[in-house]
CSV table of C-alpha atoms in Angstrom, one decimal:
chain,number,residue,atom,x,y,z
W,1,MET,CA,-76.0,63.2,15.3
W,2,ARG,CA,-72.9,64.6,13.7
W,3,HIS,CA,-73.1,65.7,10.1
W,4,THR,CA,-70.3,66.5,7.8
W,5,LYS,CA,-70.3,70.2,7.1
W,6,ARG,CA,-70.1,70.1,3.4
W,7,ALA,CA,-73.3,71.8,2.0
W,8,VAL,CA,-75.5,69.8,-0.3
W,9,THR,CA,-76.7,71.9,-3.2
W,10,ALA,CA,-80.3,72.9,-3.3
W,11,ALA,CA,-80.2,73.8,-7.0
W,12,LEU,CA,-81.4,71.0,-9.3
W,13,LEU,CA,-78.3,69.3,-10.7
W,14,THR,CA,-77.7,69.6,-14.4
W,15,SER,CA,-76.0,66.3,-14.9
W,16,ALA,CA,-78.3,64.2,-17.2
W,17,ALA,CA,-77.5,61.0,-15.3
W,18,LEU,CA,-78.3,62.6,-12.0
W,19,ALA,CA,-81.4,64.2,-13.3
W,20,LEU,CA,-82.7,60.8,-14.4
W,21,THR,CA,-81.7,57.9,-12.2
W,22,GLY,CA,-79.0,59.4,-10.0
W,23,CYS,CA,-75.4,58.4,-9.6
W,24,ALA,CA,-74.2,56.3,-6.7
W,25,ALA,CA,-73.2,58.3,-3.7
W,26,GLY,CA,-69.7,59.6,-4.1
W,27,ASP,CA,-69.5,59.6,-8.0
W,28,ALA,CA,-67.6,62.5,-9.3
W,29,SER,CA,-70.8,64.1,-10.5
W,30,SER,CA,-72.3,64.1,-7.1
W,31,GLY,CA,-69.4,66.0,-5.5
W,32,GLY,CA,-68.5,63.9,-2.5
W,33,ASP,CA,-66.8,60.7,-1.2
W,34,ALA,CA,-68.8,57.5,-1.2
W,35,ALA,CA,-70.6,56.9,2.0
W,36,SER,CA,-69.4,53.9,4.0
W,37,CYS,CA,-71.9,51.5,5.3
W,38,GLU,CA,-69.7,50.3,8.2
W,39,PRO,CA,-70.6,50.2,11.9
W,40,ALA,CA,-69.4,53.3,13.8
W,41,GLY,CA,-67.9,51.1,16.5
W,42,GLU,CA,-69.3,53.4,19.2
W,43,ASP,CA,-72.7,54.5,20.6
W,44,VAL,CA,-74.6,56.5,18.1
W,45,THR,CA,-77.6,58.9,18.2
W,46,LEU,CA,-79.6,59.4,15.0
W,47,GLU,CA,-82.0,62.2,14.2
W,48,PHE,CA,-85.2,61.2,12.4
W,49,THR,CA,-88.1,63.4,11.1
W,50,SER,CA,-91.6,62.0,10.4
W,51,TRP,CA,-95.2,63.1,10.5
W,52,ILE,CA,-96.7,59.6,11.1
W,53,PRO,CA,-99.0,59.5,14.2
W,54,GLY,CA,-97.6,57.2,16.8
W,55,ILE,CA,-94.1,57.1,15.3
W,56,GLU,CA,-92.8,58.0,18.8
W,57,ASP,CA,-94.1,54.6,20.1
W,58,ALA,CA,-92.2,52.7,17.5
W,59,VAL,CA,-89.0,54.7,18.1
W,60,ALA,CA,-89.4,54.1,21.8
W,61,ALA,CA,-89.6,50.3,21.2
W,62,TRP,CA,-86.4,50.5,19.1
W,63,ASN,CA,-84.5,52.6,21.7
W,64,GLU,CA,-85.3,50.2,24.5
W,65,GLU,CA,-83.9,47.3,22.5
W,66,ASN,CA,-80.9,49.1,21.0
W,67,PRO,CA,-79.0,51.2,23.6
W,68,ASP,CA,-76.1,51.6,21.3
W,69,ILE,CA,-78.1,53.2,18.5
W,70,GLN,CA,-80.6,55.7,19.9
W,71,VAL,CA,-83.0,57.6,17.7
W,72,GLU,CA,-84.4,61.0,18.4
W,73,VAL,CA,-87.6,61.6,16.5
W,74,GLN,CA,-89.0,64.9,15.5
W,75,THR,CA,-92.6,65.2,14.2
W,76,GLY,CA,-94.0,67.9,11.9
W,77,PRO,CA,-96.6,68.5,9.2
W,78,ASN,CA,-96.9,66.2,6.3
W,79,GLY,CA,-94.3,66.5,3.5
W,80,ASN,CA,-95.9,69.1,1.2
W,81,SER,CA,-97.2,71.1,4.1
W,82,GLY,CA,-93.8,72.2,5.2
W,83,THR,CA,-91.5,69.2,6.1
W,84,TYR,CA,-90.1,68.8,2.6
W,85,GLN,CA,-89.1,72.5,2.4
W,86,ASN,CA,-87.5,72.1,5.8
W,87,PHE,CA,-85.5,69.1,4.5
W,88,PHE,CA,-84.3,71.1,1.4
W,89,ASN,CA,-83.3,74.0,3.7
W,90,GLN,CA,-81.4,71.7,6.0
W,91,LEU,CA,-79.7,70.0,3.1
W,92,GLU,CA,-78.5,73.3,1.8
W,93,ALA,CA,-77.2,74.3,5.2
W,94,GLY,CA,-75.6,70.9,5.8
W,95,ASN,CA,-77.5,70.0,8.9
W,96,ALA,CA,-80.3,67.7,7.7
W,97,PRO,CA,-81.4,64.8,10.0
W,98,ASP,CA,-80.0,61.4,9.4
W,99,LEU,CA,-83.3,60.0,8.3
W,100,GLY,CA,-86.6,61.4,7.0
W,101,GLN,CA,-90.1,60.4,5.9
W,102,ILE,CA,-90.4,60.9,2.1
W,103,GLU,CA,-93.4,59.9,0.0
W,104,TYR,CA,-92.7,57.9,-3.2
W,105,ASP,CA,-93.8,60.7,-5.5
W,106,ALA,CA,-91.3,63.1,-3.8
W,107,LEU,CA,-88.3,60.8,-3.9
W,108,PRO,CA,-87.2,61.8,-7.4
W,109,ASN,CA,-87.2,65.5,-6.4
W,110,PHE,CA,-84.8,64.8,-3.6
W,111,ARG,CA,-82.7,62.5,-5.8
W,112,VAL,CA,-82.1,65.1,-8.5
W,113,GLN,CA,-81.0,67.5,-5.8
W,114,ASP,CA,-78.4,64.9,-4.7
W,115,GLY,CA,-80.0,64.9,-1.2
W,116,LEU,CA,-80.1,61.1,-0.6
W,117,GLU,CA,-77.6,58.4,0.3
W,118,ASP,CA,-77.6,55.3,-1.9
W,119,LEU,CA,-78.5,52.5,0.5
W,120,ALA,CA,-77.3,49.9,-2.0
W,121,ALA,CA,-73.9,50.4,-0.2
W,122,CYS,CA,-75.5,48.4,2.7
W,123,GLU,CA,-75.6,44.6,2.2
W,124,ASP,CA,-78.5,44.2,4.6
W,125,VAL,CA,-80.6,46.6,2.5
W,126,VAL,CA,-79.8,44.8,-0.8
W,127,ALA,CA,-80.6,41.4,0.9
W,128,ALA,CA,-84.0,42.8,2.1
W,129,GLU,CA,-85.4,43.5,-1.4
W,130,ASP,CA,-87.3,40.2,-1.6
W,131,GLN,CA,-89.2,41.1,1.6
W,132,PHE,CA,-91.0,43.9,-0.1
W,133,LEU,CA,-93.7,44.0,-2.8
W,134,GLU,CA,-92.0,44.4,-6.1
W,135,TRP,CA,-93.7,47.6,-7.1
W,136,THR,CA,-92.9,49.3,-3.7
W,137,TRP,CA,-89.2,48.5,-4.2
W,138,GLY,CA,-89.4,49.9,-7.7
W,139,GLN,CA,-90.6,53.2,-6.1
W,140,VAL,CA,-87.4,53.6,-4.0
W,141,SER,CA,-85.0,52.3,-6.6
W,142,LEU,CA,-86.3,54.9,-9.1
W,143,GLY,CA,-86.1,52.6,-12.0
W,144,THR,CA,-82.5,51.4,-11.5
W,145,ASP,CA,-81.2,47.9,-10.9
W,146,ASP,CA,-78.4,48.7,-8.5
W,147,GLN,CA,-79.4,51.8,-6.4
W,148,VAL,CA,-81.8,52.3,-3.5
W,149,TYR,CA,-82.8,55.6,-2.1
W,150,GLY,CA,-85.2,54.6,0.7
W,151,ILE,CA,-86.8,51.8,2.5
W,152,PRO,CA,-90.4,51.3,1.5
W,153,GLN,CA,-92.7,51.8,4.5
W,154,ASP,CA,-96.3,51.7,3.3
W,155,GLN,CA,-98.6,51.6,0.3
W,156,GLY,CA,-101.9,52.8,-0.8
W,157,PRO,CA,-103.6,50.2,-3.1
W,158,MET,CA,-106.9,51.5,-4.3
W,159,ALA,CA,-110.3,49.7,-4.1
W,160,LEU,CA,-114.0,50.7,-3.9
W,161,PHE,CA,-115.6,51.7,-0.6
W,162,TYR,CA,-119.3,51.5,-1.0
W,163,ARG,CA,-122.5,51.8,1.0
W,164,SER,CA,-123.7,48.2,0.9
W,165,ASP,CA,-127.0,49.1,2.6
W,166,LEU,CA,-127.9,51.7,0.0
W,167,PHE,CA,-126.9,49.5,-3.0
W,168,GLU,CA,-129.0,46.7,-1.6
W,169,GLN,CA,-132.0,48.9,-1.0
W,170,ALA,CA,-131.8,50.3,-4.5
W,171,GLY,CA,-131.2,46.9,-6.1
W,172,ILE,CA,-127.9,48.0,-7.7
W,173,ASP,CA,-125.2,45.4,-8.2
W,174,VAL,CA,-121.7,46.5,-7.1
W,175,PRO,CA,-120.0,47.7,-10.2
W,176,THR,CA,-117.1,45.6,-11.5
W,177,THR,CA,-116.4,47.8,-14.6
W,178,TRP,CA,-116.2,51.6,-15.1
W,179,GLU,CA,-119.1,51.2,-17.6
W,180,GLU,CA,-121.2,49.6,-14.9
W,181,TYR,CA,-120.1,52.3,-12.5
W,182,ARG,CA,-121.5,55.0,-14.7
W,183,GLU,CA,-124.8,53.1,-15.1
W,184,ALA,CA,-125.0,52.9,-11.3
W,185,ALA,CA,-124.2,56.7,-11.1
W,186,VAL,CA,-127.3,57.5,-13.3
W,187,THR,CA,-129.6,55.3,-11.1
W,188,ILE,CA,-128.2,56.8,-7.9
W,189,ARG,CA,-128.6,60.4,-9.2
W,190,GLU,CA,-132.2,59.6,-10.1
W,191,GLN,CA,-132.7,58.8,-6.4
W,192,GLY,CA,-131.1,62.2,-5.3
W,193,GLY,CA,-127.7,60.9,-4.5
W,194,TYR,CA,-124.2,60.9,-6.0
W,195,ILE,CA,-122.2,57.8,-6.7
W,196,THR,CA,-119.0,59.5,-5.6
W,197,ASN,CA,-117.2,62.8,-5.1
W,198,PHE,CA,-114.7,63.9,-7.6
W,199,SER,CA,-111.8,65.6,-5.9
W,200,GLN,CA,-110.9,68.9,-7.4
W,201,THR,CA,-107.7,69.3,-5.4
W,202,ASP,CA,-106.1,65.9,-4.7
W,203,ILE,CA,-104.5,65.0,-8.0
W,204,ASN,CA,-102.9,61.8,-6.4
W,205,GLN,CA,-106.3,60.1,-6.7
W,206,PHE,CA,-106.5,60.9,-10.4
W,207,ALA,CA,-102.9,59.6,-10.9
W,208,GLY,CA,-104.0,56.4,-9.2
W,209,PHE,CA,-106.8,56.1,-11.8
W,210,VAL,CA,-104.2,56.6,-14.6
W,211,TRP,CA,-101.9,54.0,-12.9
W,212,GLN,CA,-104.7,51.5,-12.9
W,213,ALA,CA,-105.5,52.2,-16.6
W,214,GLY,CA,-101.9,51.3,-17.5
W,215,GLY,CA,-100.8,54.8,-18.2
W,216,GLN,CA,-97.7,56.7,-17.2
W,217,TRP,CA,-97.1,60.4,-16.4
W,218,PHE,CA,-93.3,60.2,-16.6
W,219,ALA,CA,-90.6,58.0,-18.1
W,220,ASN,CA,-86.8,58.2,-18.7
W,221,ASP,CA,-84.4,56.4,-20.9
W,222,GLY,CA,-81.2,57.3,-19.1
W,223,ASP,CA,-80.7,60.5,-21.1
W,224,ALA,CA,-83.9,62.6,-20.7
W,225,TRP,CA,-87.3,62.7,-19.1
W,226,THR,CA,-90.5,62.1,-21.1
W,227,VAL,CA,-93.6,63.8,-19.8
W,228,GLU,CA,-96.8,61.9,-20.5
W,229,LEU,CA,-99.6,63.7,-18.7
W,230,THR,CA,-101.6,63.6,-22.0
W,231,SER,CA,-101.0,59.9,-22.8
W,232,ASP,CA,-103.9,58.0,-24.3
W,233,GLU,CA,-104.6,56.3,-21.0
W,234,SER,CA,-104.5,59.6,-19.1
W,235,MET,CA,-106.9,61.3,-21.5
W,236,THR,CA,-109.3,58.3,-21.5
W,237,VAL,CA,-109.5,58.6,-17.7
W,238,ALA,CA,-110.0,62.4,-18.0
W,239,GLU,CA,-112.8,62.0,-20.6
W,240,TYR,CA,-114.5,59.4,-18.3
W,241,TRP,CA,-114.6,61.7,-15.3
W,242,GLN,CA,-115.3,64.8,-17.3
W,243,ASP,CA,-118.5,63.1,-18.6
W,244,LEU,CA,-119.6,62.4,-15.0
W,245,ILE,CA,-118.9,66.0,-14.0
W,246,GLU,CA,-120.8,67.5,-17.0
W,247,ASN,CA,-123.8,65.3,-16.4
W,248,ASP,CA,-124.0,66.1,-12.7
W,249,LEU,CA,-123.4,62.5,-11.8
W,250,VAL,CA,-120.7,63.2,-9.2
W,251,SER,CA,-120.4,65.8,-6.5
W,252,THR,CA,-117.3,68.0,-6.4
W,253,TYR,CA,-116.8,69.0,-2.8
W,254,PRO,CA,-113.3,69.8,-1.7
W,255,ALA,CA,-111.9,66.7,-0.1
W,256,TRP,CA,-111.8,66.3,3.7
W,257,THR,CA,-113.9,69.4,4.4
W,258,ASP,CA,-117.0,69.6,6.5
W,259,GLU,CA,-119.0,69.5,3.3
W,260,TRP,CA,-117.2,66.4,2.2
W,261,ASN,CA,-117.7,64.6,5.5
W,262,ASN,CA,-121.4,65.5,5.6
W,263,ALA,CA,-121.9,64.2,2.1
W,264,TYR,CA,-120.7,60.8,3.2
W,265,ASN,CA,-122.2,60.9,6.7
W,266,SER,CA,-125.7,61.8,5.3
W,267,GLY,CA,-125.7,59.2,2.6
W,268,GLU,CA,-125.7,61.8,-0.2
W,269,VAL,CA,-122.5,60.2,-1.6
W,270,TRP,CA,-122.5,56.4,-1.9
W,271,THR,CA,-118.9,55.3,-2.8
W,272,TRP,CA,-115.3,56.4,-2.7
W,273,ASN,CA,-112.6,55.1,-5.0
W,274,SER,CA,-109.8,55.3,-2.5
W,275,ALA,CA,-106.7,53.8,-1.0
W,276,VAL,CA,-106.5,51.5,2.0
W,277,TRP,CA,-105.9,54.4,4.4
W,278,GLY,CA,-109.3,55.7,3.3
W,279,ALA,CA,-110.9,53.2,5.7
W,280,ASN,CA,-110.0,55.6,8.6
W,281,SER,CA,-111.1,58.7,6.7
W,282,ILE,CA,-114.6,57.3,6.2
W,283,ALA,CA,-114.9,56.0,9.8
W,284,SER,CA,-113.9,59.4,11.2
W,285,GLY,CA,-115.7,61.6,8.7
W,286,ALA,CA,-119.0,59.5,8.5
W,287,PRO,CA,-119.5,58.0,12.0
W,288,ASP,CA,-123.2,57.7,11.7
W,289,THR,CA,-122.8,55.2,8.9
W,290,ALA,CA,-121.0,52.6,10.9
W,291,GLY,CA,-121.7,49.1,9.8
W,292,ASN,CA,-123.1,50.1,6.4
W,293,TRP,CA,-119.9,50.2,4.4
W,294,SER,CA,-118.1,47.4,2.5
W,295,VAL,CA,-115.1,47.2,0.2
W,296,ALA,CA,-114.7,45.7,-3.2
W,297,LEU,CA,-112.0,45.6,-5.8
W,298,ALA,CA,-111.9,48.6,-8.1
W,299,PRO,CA,-114.0,48.7,-11.2
W,300,GLN,CA,-112.0,47.6,-14.3
W,301,TRP,CA,-111.8,49.2,-17.8
W,302,GLU,CA,-112.4,45.7,-19.3
W,303,SER,CA,-114.6,43.0,-17.9
W,304,GLY,CA,-112.5,40.4,-16.1
W,305,GLY,CA,-109.6,42.8,-15.7
W,306,ALA,CA,-107.3,42.7,-12.7
W,307,ALA,CA,-105.5,46.0,-12.3
W,308,ALA,CA,-105.3,48.4,-9.4
W,309,GLY,CA,-103.9,51.8,-8.9
W,310,ASN,CA,-102.1,53.2,-5.9
W,311,TRP,CA,-102.7,56.4,-4.0
W,312,GLY,CA,-100.0,57.3,-1.5
W,313,GLY,CA,-97.2,55.5,0.3
W,314,SER,CA,-93.9,56.6,1.9
W,315,SER,CA,-90.3,55.6,2.4
W,316,ILE,CA,-87.7,56.2,5.0
W,317,ALA,CA,-84.7,57.8,3.3
W,318,VAL,CA,-81.2,58.6,4.6
W,319,PHE,CA,-80.0,62.1,3.8
W,320,LYS,CA,-76.7,62.9,2.1
W,321,GLY,CA,-74.1,63.9,4.6
W,322,THR,CA,-75.0,61.5,7.5
W,323,ASP,CA,-72.0,60.1,9.4
W,324,HIS,CA,-74.0,57.0,10.2
W,325,LEU,CA,-75.2,55.3,7.1
W,326,TYR,CA,-75.0,51.8,8.6
W,327,GLU,CA,-76.9,52.6,11.7
W,328,SER,CA,-79.5,54.6,9.8
W,329,ALA,CA,-80.1,51.8,7.4
W,330,LYS,CA,-80.4,49.3,10.2
W,331,PHE,CA,-83.1,51.4,12.0
W,332,ALA,CA,-85.0,52.1,8.7
W,333,LEU,CA,-85.1,48.3,7.9
W,334,TRP,CA,-86.3,47.5,11.4
W,335,LEU,CA,-89.0,50.2,11.3
W,336,ASN,CA,-90.4,48.8,8.1
W,337,THR,CA,-89.9,45.1,8.4
W,338,SER,CA,-90.3,44.0,12.0
W,339,ASP,CA,-93.6,42.7,13.2
W,340,GLU,CA,-93.3,44.8,16.3
W,341,ALA,CA,-92.9,48.1,14.5
W,342,LEU,CA,-95.4,47.4,11.7
W,343,THR,CA,-98.1,46.4,14.3
W,344,ILE,CA,-97.5,49.7,16.2
W,345,LEU,CA,-97.7,51.8,13.0
W,346,ASN,CA,-100.8,50.0,11.8
W,347,GLU,CA,-102.6,50.4,15.2
W,348,GLN,CA,-101.5,54.0,15.7
W,349,ALA,CA,-101.7,55.3,12.1
W,350,ALA,CA,-103.4,52.6,9.9
W,351,ILE,CA,-100.1,52.2,8.1
W,352,TYR,CA,-100.5,49.4,5.5
W,353,PRO,CA,-97.1,47.7,5.2
W,354,ALA,CA,-95.0,47.5,2.1
W,355,THR,CA,-93.6,44.1,3.0
W,356,LYS,CA,-95.2,40.8,2.0
W,357,ALA,CA,-95.1,39.4,5.5
W,358,GLY,CA,-96.6,42.6,6.9
W,359,LEU,CA,-99.8,42.0,5.0
W,360,GLU,CA,-100.3,38.9,7.1
W,361,LEU,CA,-100.1,40.6,10.5
W,362,PRO,CA,-102.9,39.5,12.8
W,363,THR,CA,-104.2,43.1,13.0
W,364,LEU,CA,-104.7,43.0,9.2
W,365,THR,CA,-106.6,39.7,9.0
W,366,GLU,CA,-109.4,40.5,11.4
W,367,GLY,CA,-112.9,41.8,10.5
W,368,VAL,CA,-113.4,45.5,10.9
W,369,GLU,CA,-116.5,46.5,12.9
W,370,PHE,CA,-117.1,49.8,11.0
W,371,TYR,CA,-117.3,47.7,7.8
W,372,GLY,CA,-119.9,45.3,9.1
W,373,GLY,CA,-117.2,42.9,10.3
W,374,GLN,CA,-115.7,42.4,6.8
W,375,ALA,CA,-112.1,41.6,6.6
W,376,ILE,CA,-111.5,44.5,4.3
W,377,TYR,CA,-107.7,44.2,4.3
W,378,ASP,CA,-108.0,40.9,2.4
W,379,VAL,CA,-109.4,43.0,-0.5
W,380,PHE,CA,-106.6,45.4,-0.3
W,381,ALA,CA,-104.0,42.6,-0.2
W,382,GLU,CA,-105.5,41.3,-3.5
W,383,ALA,CA,-105.5,44.9,-4.9
W,384,SER,CA,-101.9,45.4,-3.9
W,385,ALA,CA,-100.8,42.4,-6.0
W,386,GLN,CA,-102.5,44.0,-9.0
W,387,VAL,CA,-100.5,47.3,-8.9
W,388,ASP,CA,-98.2,47.8,-11.9
W,389,PRO,CA,-94.6,47.9,-10.5
W,390,ASP,CA,-93.3,50.2,-13.2
W,391,PHE,CA,-95.2,53.5,-12.6
W,392,VAL,CA,-92.7,56.4,-12.5
W,393,TRP,CA,-92.9,59.7,-10.7
W,394,GLY,CA,-91.3,62.9,-12.1
W,395,PRO,CA,-88.9,65.2,-10.3
W,396,THR,CA,-91.2,68.2,-10.0
W,397,MET,CA,-94.4,66.6,-8.7
W,398,THR,CA,-95.3,69.5,-6.3
W,399,GLN,CA,-95.4,71.9,-9.2
W,400,THR,CA,-97.2,69.4,-11.5
W,401,TYR,CA,-99.9,68.7,-8.9
W,402,ALA,CA,-100.4,72.5,-8.4
W,403,ASP,CA,-100.8,73.2,-12.1
W,404,VAL,CA,-103.2,70.3,-12.7
W,405,SER,CA,-105.2,71.1,-9.6
W,406,ASP,CA,-105.9,74.6,-10.9
W,407,GLY,CA,-107.4,73.1,-14.0
W,408,PHE,CA,-109.4,70.5,-12.1
W,409,LYS,CA,-111.0,73.3,-10.0
W,410,ALA,CA,-112.0,75.0,-13.3
W,411,ALA,CA,-113.5,71.7,-14.6
W,412,ALA,CA,-115.5,71.3,-11.4
W,413,SER,CA,-116.9,74.8,-11.8
W,414,GLY,CA,-117.7,74.3,-15.4
W,415,SER,CA,-115.2,76.8,-16.7
W,416,GLY,CA,-112.8,74.2,-18.1
W,417,THR,CA,-112.2,70.5,-18.7
W,418,LEU,CA,-110.0,67.8,-17.2
W,419,GLN,CA,-108.4,67.3,-20.6
W,420,GLU,CA,-107.4,71.0,-20.7
W,421,ALA,CA,-106.0,70.7,-17.2
W,422,LEU,CA,-103.7,67.8,-18.2
W,423,GLU,CA,-102.6,69.7,-21.3
W,424,LYS,CA,-101.7,72.7,-19.2
W,425,GLY,CA,-99.9,70.5,-16.7
W,426,GLN,CA,-98.0,68.8,-19.6
W,427,SER,CA,-96.8,72.2,-20.9
W,428,SER,CA,-95.9,73.7,-17.5
W,429,THR,CA,-94.1,70.6,-16.3
W,430,ILE,CA,-91.9,70.5,-19.4
W,431,SER,CA,-91.2,74.3,-19.0
W,432,ALA,CA,-90.3,73.7,-15.3
W,433,LEU,CA,-87.9,70.9,-16.2
W,434,GLU,CA,-86.2,72.9,-18.9
W,435,ALA,CA,-85.9,75.9,-16.6
W,436,GLN,CA,-84.0,73.8,-14.1
W,437,SER,CA,-81.8,72.3,-16.9
W,438,ILE,CA,-83.2,68.8,-16.5
W,439,PRO,CA,-83.1,67.1,-19.9
W,440,VAL,CA,-86.5,66.6,-21.6
W,441,ALA,CA,-87.0,64.2,-24.5
W,442,GLU,CA,-88.4,65.8,-27.7
């Protein structure tokens, strides 16, 4: 890989347009020439950084079929565990890889720092839009009609994992509304169990609940950001879970710890409102419960509703400064649209594709032994179609998550409430935006 040596600023840009939806690569406000999406006309080697297990196998399949465009892959920790900071450091130094894995909620942060190439310059990318679920394309276009800052890779539609054996033994119907869910929680608690575990650290799950409820945490009108952590929908969700916490109807173990795994493995906790990738988390964390789990659509706020939230999902983005936009876009499209690559990524890392056709892969239509032979991905395919395409992430999500998480921990210990946590997150997020000269709506 050969990068141009101009450094990409690591300070948040002050241009209102850039701070909101971004300018096309090469606009005067972005400080550089427009990237060309033309073939190099010679053999090319691309650098790509990811943390997805088995990504090397997919890259090897590409390299075997494309001797003129070779990809060197480097793996590391997931984004917020160090890879994102490495990306920002590399962008500042002018030696970022050509491509990188970036989660949807982190894309706006890279965009406001002018760290991404606009892939709309590539005709093949524009033509591929219809292959993807509408809401996943919305995540990489960042609310614009004519710009694209990544190729959607996967998604995390949420549904209800539940212990079908315990529900049957207790004579409890699978909840279809959040009101029924609370009623079931009372019955389960009377039997010594908990209906679920409320995560005091992973705010993405809570954001998914707000997403399902039709709420937003951020919005922009082309001039300034609006921060909406305390929207009516968000506070309704907070009040619901605060009630469950205060009445000891949910456990509050830190997620993915030995305590958390044991709670599910022992049958102390009966359900998990989680994303499609949660299927592997339960199977690995609660191996003694094999065959006793099922999946249903998420409970609704109104009877007969059909809404789902999303928790997670990544894109493959091309970093500002690459000399090989065309080749990078070609590889990113292949990685996220070809049956070969998507099958490898699903089998190796349980990646749930963002493409419409990917949801029909044979590996996603079969029954899953751990879930009693249920074709669980059929449920998630239905949930995926129920995800609102217009949910917007803000440009300071790492800081927002950290501030809200502090408040959630306090709520779990009884020294605060979820509502107070959101109010603190609202205030601190606005302060962070203003400190970085990012326009905020009054």
